[in-house]
Coordinates of C-alpha atoms in Angstrom, one line a residue:
X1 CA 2.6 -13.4 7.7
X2 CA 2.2 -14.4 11.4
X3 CA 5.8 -14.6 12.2
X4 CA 6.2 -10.8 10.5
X5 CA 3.6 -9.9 12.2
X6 CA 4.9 -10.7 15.4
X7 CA 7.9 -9.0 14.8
X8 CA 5.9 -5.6 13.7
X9 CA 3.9 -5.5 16.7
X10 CA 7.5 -6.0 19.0
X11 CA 8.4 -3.0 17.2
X12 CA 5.2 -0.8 17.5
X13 CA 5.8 -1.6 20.9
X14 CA 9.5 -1.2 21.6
X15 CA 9.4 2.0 19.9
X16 CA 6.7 3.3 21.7
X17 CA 4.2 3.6 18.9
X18 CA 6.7 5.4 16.9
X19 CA 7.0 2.6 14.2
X20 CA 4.3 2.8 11.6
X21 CA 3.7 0.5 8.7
X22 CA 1.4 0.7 5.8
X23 CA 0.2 -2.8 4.3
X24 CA -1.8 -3.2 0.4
X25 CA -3.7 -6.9 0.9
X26 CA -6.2 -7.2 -2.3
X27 CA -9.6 -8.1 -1.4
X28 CA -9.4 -11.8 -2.5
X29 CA -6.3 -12.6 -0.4
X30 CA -8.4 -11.1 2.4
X31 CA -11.0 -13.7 1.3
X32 CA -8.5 -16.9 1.4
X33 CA -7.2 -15.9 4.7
X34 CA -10.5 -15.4 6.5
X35 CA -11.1 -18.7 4.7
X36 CA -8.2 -20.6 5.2
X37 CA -6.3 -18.7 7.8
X38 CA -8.4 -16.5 10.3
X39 CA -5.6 -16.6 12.5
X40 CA -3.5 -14.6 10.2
X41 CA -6.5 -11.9 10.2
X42 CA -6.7 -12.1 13.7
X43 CA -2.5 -11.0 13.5
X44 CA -3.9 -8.3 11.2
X45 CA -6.6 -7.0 13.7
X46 CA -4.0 -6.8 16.8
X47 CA -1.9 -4.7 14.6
X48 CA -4.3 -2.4 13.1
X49 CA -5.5 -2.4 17.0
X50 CA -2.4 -0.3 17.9
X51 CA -3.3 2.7 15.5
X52 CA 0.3 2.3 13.8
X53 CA -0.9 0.5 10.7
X54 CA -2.8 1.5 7.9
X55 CA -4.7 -0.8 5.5
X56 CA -4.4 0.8 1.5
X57 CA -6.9 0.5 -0.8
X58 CA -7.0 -0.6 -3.8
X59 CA -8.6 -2.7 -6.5
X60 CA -10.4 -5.4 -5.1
X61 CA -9.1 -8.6 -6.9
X62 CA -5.7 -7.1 -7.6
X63 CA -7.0 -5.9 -11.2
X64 CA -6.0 -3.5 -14.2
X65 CA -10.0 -2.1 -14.2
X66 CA -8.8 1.3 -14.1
X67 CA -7.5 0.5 -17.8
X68 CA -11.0 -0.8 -18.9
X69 CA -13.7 0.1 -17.1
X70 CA -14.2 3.1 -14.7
X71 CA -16.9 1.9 -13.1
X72 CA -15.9 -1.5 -12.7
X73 CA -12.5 0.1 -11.1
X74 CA -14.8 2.2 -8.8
X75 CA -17.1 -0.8 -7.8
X76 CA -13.9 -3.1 -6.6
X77 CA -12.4 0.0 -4.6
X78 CA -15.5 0.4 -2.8
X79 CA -15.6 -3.2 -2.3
X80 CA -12.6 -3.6 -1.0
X81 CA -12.6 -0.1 1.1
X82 CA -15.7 -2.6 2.7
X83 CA -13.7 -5.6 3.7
X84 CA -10.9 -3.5 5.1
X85 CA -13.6 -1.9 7.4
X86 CA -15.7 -4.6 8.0
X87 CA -12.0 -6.8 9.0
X88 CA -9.8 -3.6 11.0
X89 CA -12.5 -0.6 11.4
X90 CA -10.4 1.4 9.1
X91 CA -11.4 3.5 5.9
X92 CA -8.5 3.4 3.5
X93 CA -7.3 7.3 3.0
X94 CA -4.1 6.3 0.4
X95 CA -4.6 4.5 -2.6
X96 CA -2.4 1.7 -4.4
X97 CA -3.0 0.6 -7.6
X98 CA -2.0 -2.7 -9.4
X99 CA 1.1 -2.8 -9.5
X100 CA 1.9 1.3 -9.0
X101 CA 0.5 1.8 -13.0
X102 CA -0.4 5.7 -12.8
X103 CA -1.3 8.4 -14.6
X104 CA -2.6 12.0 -13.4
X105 CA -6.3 10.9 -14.6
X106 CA -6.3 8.3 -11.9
X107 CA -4.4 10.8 -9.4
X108 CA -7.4 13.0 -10.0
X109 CA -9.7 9.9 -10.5
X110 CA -8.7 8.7 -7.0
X111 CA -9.1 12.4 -5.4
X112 CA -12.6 12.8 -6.2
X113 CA -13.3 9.4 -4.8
X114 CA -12.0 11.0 -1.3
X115 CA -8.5 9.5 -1.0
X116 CA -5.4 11.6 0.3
X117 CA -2.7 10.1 -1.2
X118 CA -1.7 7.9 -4.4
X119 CA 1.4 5.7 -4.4
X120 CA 3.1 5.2 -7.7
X121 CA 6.5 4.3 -9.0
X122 CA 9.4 6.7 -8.4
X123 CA 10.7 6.4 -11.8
X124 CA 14.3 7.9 -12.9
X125 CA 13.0 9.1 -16.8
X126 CA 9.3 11.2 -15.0
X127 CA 11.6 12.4 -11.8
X128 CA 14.1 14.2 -14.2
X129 CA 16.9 14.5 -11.5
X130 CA 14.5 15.0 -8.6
X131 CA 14.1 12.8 -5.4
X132 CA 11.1 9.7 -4.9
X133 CA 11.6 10.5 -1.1
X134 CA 8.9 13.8 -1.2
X135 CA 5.5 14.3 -1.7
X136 CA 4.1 15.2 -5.2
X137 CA 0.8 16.4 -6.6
X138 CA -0.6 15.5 -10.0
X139 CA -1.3 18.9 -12.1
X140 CA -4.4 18.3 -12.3
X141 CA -5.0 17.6 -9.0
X142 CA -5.8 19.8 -6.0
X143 CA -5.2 18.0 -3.0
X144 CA -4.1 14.5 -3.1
X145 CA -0.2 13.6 -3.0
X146 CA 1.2 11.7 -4.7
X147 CA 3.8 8.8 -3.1
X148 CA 6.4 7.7 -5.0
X149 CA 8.2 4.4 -4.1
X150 CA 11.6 4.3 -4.0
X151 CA 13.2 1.9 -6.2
X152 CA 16.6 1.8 -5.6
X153 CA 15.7 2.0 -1.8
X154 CA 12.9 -0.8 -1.9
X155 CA 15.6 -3.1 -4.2
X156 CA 18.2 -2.8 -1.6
X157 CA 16.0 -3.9 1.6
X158 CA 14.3 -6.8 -0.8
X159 CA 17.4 -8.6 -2.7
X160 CA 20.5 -7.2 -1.4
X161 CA 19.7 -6.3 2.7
X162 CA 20.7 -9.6 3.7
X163 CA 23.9 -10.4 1.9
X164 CA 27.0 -9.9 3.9
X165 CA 28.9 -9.5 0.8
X166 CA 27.0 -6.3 -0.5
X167 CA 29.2 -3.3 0.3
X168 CA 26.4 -1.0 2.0
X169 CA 25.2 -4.2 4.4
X170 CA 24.3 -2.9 7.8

């Protein structure tokens, strides 16, 4: 983290506060690294500092709760929502769950908690031929959007960004 870090706040600063980053740490790695590594929160705190990074929420110990138990999901986003504002003064406004699982009962679920936004997989079979890159609202929902990620987009920056012999490579 500290070297990507470093590189994020260059940015936030070369780009004149233009260059804005959103980051989903579960509760428990929050935990190790205040344990283990307080210098990589301290990295955390000077970015969150700038007011171009945004801390997510989501289930405290990375978990599947919203499957199981409602109240157990609710207990580990409050928990969480604690340790982000206890660590970086912020109060989580988009929510992430475990790995992107979603359904409208959770975008609705997560609206009457307070949150603004839900990110969830931008999946080719739901979309039907329209684009991840806009926002979306669950029908039963009134105000919170819905995020989609990107797949395609998020798969070329992770495996194939790097290799000189991919035919898109900068």
């Amino acid at each position: 983290y500290i070297p990507t870090n470093k590189l994020m706040l260059q940015l936030i600063k070369k780009h004149k506060k233009k260059f804005k980053i959103s980051y989903s740490i579960s509760g428990m790695a929050l935990e190790q690294m205040e344990a283990w590594r307080p210098d990589v929160i301290k990295s955390f705190v000077e970015l969150s500092k700038t007011g171009c990074v945004e801390f997510l929420s989501e289930t405290f110990n990375h978990s599947l709760s919203y499957l199981y138990s409602k109240d157990e999901f609710k207990r580990q986003v409050e928990l969480h929502g604690a340790k982000i504002k206890k660590l970086f003064n912020q109060t989580p406004v988009v929510f992430r769950n475990t790995e992107l699982i979603y359904n409208n009962e959770l975008a609705k679920y997560a609206e009457d908690m307070g949150f603004k936004g839900i990110m969830c997989e931008g999946v080719d079979w739901l979309l039907n031929g329209r684009s991840p890159n806009f926002l979306y609202r669950a029908p039963n929902a009134t105000t919170i959007k819905s995020l989609l990620k990107n797949y395609r987009l998020s798969d070329d920056i992770a495996f194939r960004f790097s290799d000189s012999g991919w035919s898109e490579h900068p």
